[in-house]
PDB file of C-alpha atoms in Angstrom:
ATOM      1  CA  UNK A   1      90.938  88.318  63.477  1.00 53.00           C
ATOM      2  CA  UNK A   2      88.594  90.860  61.940  1.00 51.00           C
ATOM      3  CA  UNK A   3      84.879  91.041  62.297  1.00 57.00           C
ATOM      4  CA  UNK A   4      82.510  93.421  61.551  1.00 57.00           C
ATOM      5  CA  UNK A   5      79.471  94.164  63.334  1.00 61.00           C
ATOM      6  CA  UNK A   6      76.290  96.423  62.562  1.00 61.00           C
ATOM      7  CA  UNK A   7      76.753 100.200  62.783  1.00 67.00           C
ATOM      8  CA  UNK A   8      80.697 100.662  61.989  1.00 64.00           C
ATOM      9  CA  UNK A   9      81.602  98.639  64.992  1.00 65.00           C
ATOM     10  CA  UNK A  10      84.831  96.586  63.864  1.00 67.00           C
ATOM     11  CA  UNK A  11      86.499  94.100  66.381  1.00 66.00           C
ATOM     12  CA  UNK A  12      90.513  93.192  65.738  1.00 73.00           C
ATOM     13  CA  UNK A  13      91.865  90.547  67.371  1.00 74.00           C
ATOM     14  CA  UNK A  14      91.347  90.158  71.328  1.00 77.00           C
ATOM     15  CA  UNK A  15      93.616  91.155  74.100  1.00 76.00           C
ATOM     16  CA  UNK A  16      94.317  89.690  77.267  1.00 74.00           C
ATOM     17  CA  UNK A  17      96.268  91.162  80.536  1.00 76.00           C
ATOM     18  CA  UNK A  18      97.583  88.520  83.156  1.00 74.00           C
ATOM     19  CA  UNK A  19      98.719  90.270  86.795  1.00 78.00           C
ATOM     20  CA  UNK A  20     100.650  88.601  89.437  1.00 83.00           C
ATOM     21  CA  UNK A  21     100.891  89.227  93.000  1.00 87.00           C
ATOM     22  CA  UNK A  22     103.475  88.803  95.034  1.00 92.00           C
ATOM     23  CA  UNK A  23     102.746  87.434  98.456  1.00 94.00           C
ATOM     24  CA  UNK A  24     106.266  87.465  99.380  1.00 94.00           C
ATOM     25  CA  UNK A  25     106.379  91.352  99.056  1.00 95.00           C
ATOM     26  CA  UNK A  26     103.618  91.322 101.623  1.00 96.00           C
ATOM     27  CA  UNK A  27     105.334  89.073 103.862  1.00 96.00           C
ATOM     28  CA  UNK A  28     108.464  90.858 104.112  1.00 96.00           C
ATOM     29  CA  UNK A  29     106.430  94.447 104.742  1.00 96.00           C
ATOM     30  CA  UNK A  30     104.842  92.517 107.725  1.00 97.00           C
ATOM     31  CA  UNK A  31     108.150  91.637 108.846  1.00 96.00           C
ATOM     32  CA  UNK A  32     109.703  94.814 108.762  1.00 96.00           C
ATOM     33  CA  UNK A  33     106.956  96.588 110.429  1.00 97.00           C
ATOM     34  CA  UNK A  34     106.480  94.032 113.469  1.00 96.00           C
ATOM     35  CA  UNK A  35     110.137  94.635 114.148  1.00 96.00           C
ATOM     36  CA  UNK A  36     110.407  98.097 114.063  1.00 96.00           C
ATOM     37  CA  UNK A  37     107.529  97.894 116.535  1.00 95.00           C
ATOM     38  CA  UNK A  38     109.414  95.733 118.591  1.00 94.00           C
ATOM     39  CA  UNK A  39     112.449  98.174 118.226  1.00 94.00           C
ATOM     40  CA  UNK A  40     110.436 100.792 119.178  1.00 93.00           C
ATOM     41  CA  UNK A  41     108.789  98.530 122.109  1.00 91.00           C
ATOM     42  CA  UNK A  42     112.024  98.291 123.437  1.00 89.00           C
ATOM     43  CA  UNK A  43     113.016 101.552 123.741  1.00 89.00           C
ATOM     44  CA  UNK A  44     110.391 102.975 125.004  1.00 88.00           C
ATOM     45  CA  UNK A  45     110.590 100.087 128.112  1.00 84.00           C
ATOM     46  CA  UNK A  46     114.455  99.976 128.237  1.00 78.00           C
ATOM     47  CA  UNK A  47     114.542 100.171 132.274  1.00 77.00           C
ATOM     48  CA  UNK A  48     111.971  97.725 132.814  1.00 72.00           C
ATOM     49  CA  UNK A  49     114.376  94.495 131.056  1.00 69.00           C
ATOM     50  CA  UNK A  50     113.342  91.778 133.357  1.00 72.00           C
ATOM     51  CA  UNK A  51     109.502  92.238 133.247  1.00 74.00           C
ATOM     52  CA  UNK A  52     107.496  90.112 130.970  1.00 80.00           C
ATOM     53  CA  UNK A  53     105.905  92.356 127.988  1.00 86.00           C
ATOM     54  CA  UNK A  54     103.122  90.357 126.153  1.00 92.00           C
ATOM     55  CA  UNK A  55     102.996  92.941 123.360  1.00 90.00           C
ATOM     56  CA  UNK A  56     106.842  92.748 122.701  1.00 91.00           C
ATOM     57  CA  UNK A  57     106.701  89.403 122.518  1.00 93.00           C
ATOM     58  CA  UNK A  58     103.969  89.080 120.001  1.00 96.00           C
ATOM     59  CA  UNK A  59     105.901  91.870 117.843  1.00 96.00           C
ATOM     60  CA  UNK A  60     108.895  89.148 117.832  1.00 95.00           C
ATOM     61  CA  UNK A  61     107.513  86.535 117.173  1.00 97.00           C
ATOM     62  CA  UNK A  62     105.032  87.693 114.406  1.00 97.00           C
ATOM     63  CA  UNK A  63     108.526  89.442 113.051  1.00 96.00           C
ATOM     64  CA  UNK A  64     110.128  85.669 112.628  1.00 96.00           C
ATOM     65  CA  UNK A  65     106.730  84.484 111.909  1.00 97.00           C
ATOM     66  CA  UNK A  66     106.341  86.835 108.567  1.00 96.00           C
ATOM     67  CA  UNK A  67     109.955  86.487 107.763  1.00 95.00           C
ATOM     68  CA  UNK A  68     109.559  82.608 107.441  1.00 94.00           C
ATOM     69  CA  UNK A  69     106.610  83.645 105.350  1.00 95.00           C
ATOM     70  CA  UNK A  70     108.572  85.570 103.108  1.00 94.00           C
ATOM     71  CA  UNK A  71     111.523  83.050 102.485  1.00 92.00           C
ATOM     72  CA  UNK A  72     108.674  80.443 101.594  1.00 93.00           C
ATOM     73  CA  UNK A  73     106.687  82.445  99.439  1.00 95.00           C
ATOM     74  CA  UNK A  74     109.975  83.775  97.896  1.00 92.00           C
ATOM     75  CA  UNK A  75     111.173  80.735  96.643  1.00 93.00           C
ATOM     76  CA  UNK A  76     107.787  79.435  95.707  1.00 95.00           C
ATOM     77  CA  UNK A  77     107.151  82.553  93.627  1.00 94.00           C
ATOM     78  CA  UNK A  78     110.942  82.106  92.075  1.00 92.00           C
ATOM     79  CA  UNK A  79     109.534  78.365  90.965  1.00 94.00           C
ATOM     80  CA  UNK A  80     106.267  79.156  89.926  1.00 94.00           C
ATOM     81  CA  UNK A  81     107.906  82.255  87.412  1.00 94.00           C
ATOM     82  CA  UNK A  82     109.959  79.846  86.526  1.00 94.00           C
ATOM     83  CA  UNK A  83     107.555  76.858  85.537  1.00 94.00           C
ATOM     84  CA  UNK A  84     104.948  79.153  83.927  1.00 93.00           C
ATOM     85  CA  UNK A  85     108.262  80.676  81.825  1.00 90.00           C
ATOM     86  CA  UNK A  86     107.513  84.060  82.574  1.00 86.00           C
ATOM     87  CA  UNK A  87     109.468  86.469  80.405  1.00 79.00           C
ATOM     88  CA  UNK A  88     111.134  88.291  83.235  1.00 81.00           C
ATOM     89  CA  UNK A  89     114.332  89.686  83.987  1.00 83.00           C
ATOM     90  CA  UNK A  90     114.490  88.049  87.208  1.00 81.00           C
ATOM     91  CA  UNK A  91     113.967  84.849  85.221  1.00 85.00           C
ATOM     92  CA  UNK A  92     116.097  85.368  82.453  1.00 84.00           C
ATOM     93  CA  UNK A  93     119.121  85.620  84.484  1.00 84.00           C
ATOM     94  CA  UNK A  94     119.212  81.773  85.072  1.00 85.00           C
ATOM     95  CA  UNK A  95     120.696  79.210  82.505  1.00 87.00           C
ATOM     96  CA  UNK A  96     118.119  77.713  80.301  1.00 90.00           C
ATOM     97  CA  UNK A  97     119.188  74.294  81.448  1.00 90.00           C
ATOM     98  CA  UNK A  98     118.389  75.584  85.401  1.00 90.00           C
ATOM     99  CA  UNK A  99     114.894  76.493  84.242  1.00 92.00           C
ATOM    100  CA  UNK A 100     114.259  73.275  82.733  1.00 93.00           C
ATOM    101  CA  UNK A 101     115.391  71.319  85.883  1.00 93.00           C
ATOM    102  CA  UNK A 102     113.514  74.163  87.991  1.00 93.00           C
ATOM    103  CA  UNK A 103     110.195  73.172  86.016  1.00 94.00           C
ATOM    104  CA  UNK A 104     111.114  69.437  86.056  1.00 94.00           C
ATOM    105  CA  UNK A 105     111.892  69.918  90.077  1.00 95.00           C
ATOM    106  CA  UNK A 106     108.561  71.662  90.506  1.00 95.00           C
ATOM    107  CA  UNK A 107     106.327  68.990  89.207  1.00 94.00           C
ATOM    108  CA  UNK A 108     107.632  66.519  90.901  1.00 94.00           C
ATOM    109  CA  UNK A 109     107.298  67.831  94.332  1.00 94.00           C
ATOM    110  CA  UNK A 110     103.511  69.043  93.274  1.00 94.00           C
ATOM    111  CA  UNK A 111     104.271  73.086  93.080  1.00 92.00           C
ATOM    112  CA  UNK A 112     106.175  72.430  96.678  1.00 90.00           C
ATOM    113  CA  UNK A 113     103.555  71.038  98.426  1.00 93.00           C
ATOM    114  CA  UNK A 114     105.482  67.546  99.268  1.00 93.00           C
ATOM    115  CA  UNK A 115     108.995  69.783 100.417  1.00 93.00           C
ATOM    116  CA  UNK A 116     109.813  71.909 103.096  1.00 92.00           C
ATOM    117  CA  UNK A 117     110.810  75.630 102.933  1.00 90.00           C
ATOM    118  CA  UNK A 118     114.317  74.998 103.274  1.00 88.00           C
ATOM    119  CA  UNK A 119     114.398  71.986 101.099  1.00 90.00           C
ATOM    120  CA  UNK A 120     112.924  73.935  97.745  1.00 91.00           C
ATOM    121  CA  UNK A 121     115.621  76.703  98.517  1.00 87.00           C
ATOM    122  CA  UNK A 122     118.525  74.718  98.940  1.00 87.00           C
ATOM    123  CA  UNK A 123     117.500  72.684  95.346  1.00 89.00           C
ATOM    124  CA  UNK A 124     117.004  76.967  93.866  1.00 87.00           C
ATOM    125  CA  UNK A 125     120.873  77.414  95.172  1.00 85.00           C
ATOM    126  CA  UNK A 126     121.630  73.701  93.933  1.00 85.00           C
ATOM    127  CA  UNK A 127     120.291  73.987  90.104  1.00 85.00           C
ATOM    128  CA  UNK A 128     121.704  77.870  89.748  1.00 81.00           C
ATOM    129  CA  UNK A 129     125.187  77.092  91.164  1.00 74.00           C
ATOM    130  CA  UNK A 130     126.427  80.401  89.084  1.00 48.00           C
ATOM    131  CA  UNK A 131     124.112  82.579  90.810  1.00 52.00           C
ATOM    132  CA  UNK A 132     123.367  80.882  93.785  1.00 54.00           C
ATOM    133  CA  UNK A 133     126.206  79.024  94.371  1.00 47.00           C
ATOM    134  CA  UNK A 134     126.042  77.946  98.139  1.00 46.00           C
ATOM    135  CA  UNK A 135     129.464  79.688  99.137  1.00 51.00           C
ATOM    136  CA  UNK A 136     127.685  82.987  97.412  1.00 49.00           C
ATOM    137  CA  UNK A 137     126.761  85.146 100.213  1.00 46.00           C
ATOM    138  CA  UNK A 138     123.304  85.626  98.703  1.00 48.00           C
ATOM    139  CA  UNK A 139     122.661  82.053  99.355  1.00 52.00           C
ATOM    140  CA  UNK A 140     123.184  80.063 102.662  1.00 52.00           C
ATOM    141  CA  UNK A 141     123.336  76.570 102.545  1.00 47.00           C
ATOM    142  CA  UNK A 142     119.771  75.392 103.990  1.00 47.00           C
ATOM    143  CA  UNK A 143     121.482  72.023 105.502  1.00 45.00           C
ATOM    144  CA  UNK A 144     123.651  74.189 107.394  1.00 48.00           C
ATOM    145  CA  UNK A 145     120.503  76.176 108.714  1.00 45.00           C
ATOM    146  CA  UNK A 146     119.243  72.831 110.106  1.00 45.00           C
ATOM    147  CA  UNK A 147     122.352  72.100 111.892  1.00 42.00           C
ATOM    148  CA  UNK A 148     122.395  72.366 115.524  1.00 40.00           C
TER     149      UNK A 148
END
């Protein structure tokens, strides 16, 4: 598209830019931050093991909660990137057939709103059994996490 406007101004095409912000990285940072504070607090008050420390409990609860939020955000971001057909090296490692199935699944589950964290994680592992097999150390089967 070339458009000439007065005084020699020429527009040649249009540019667009898009940027994604991954919330998972923020959750991971916060989980690590709270974990570090909990460790420092434990080291500082090691002699008072039997005492109740609200600060320590808060740090530990926040670290666990943020860890869970990290896993959910990460799996949501993975499915969203695949669904949006994002050209990214992280996504390109998955087989085209797996990406197609992931897109279909993501649409069926209303962008993850109708299923839980572990179901989404387990589905990603199942659909990508070559890279994320349940026997792989990088993909723990979610069903085993639910078992008592």
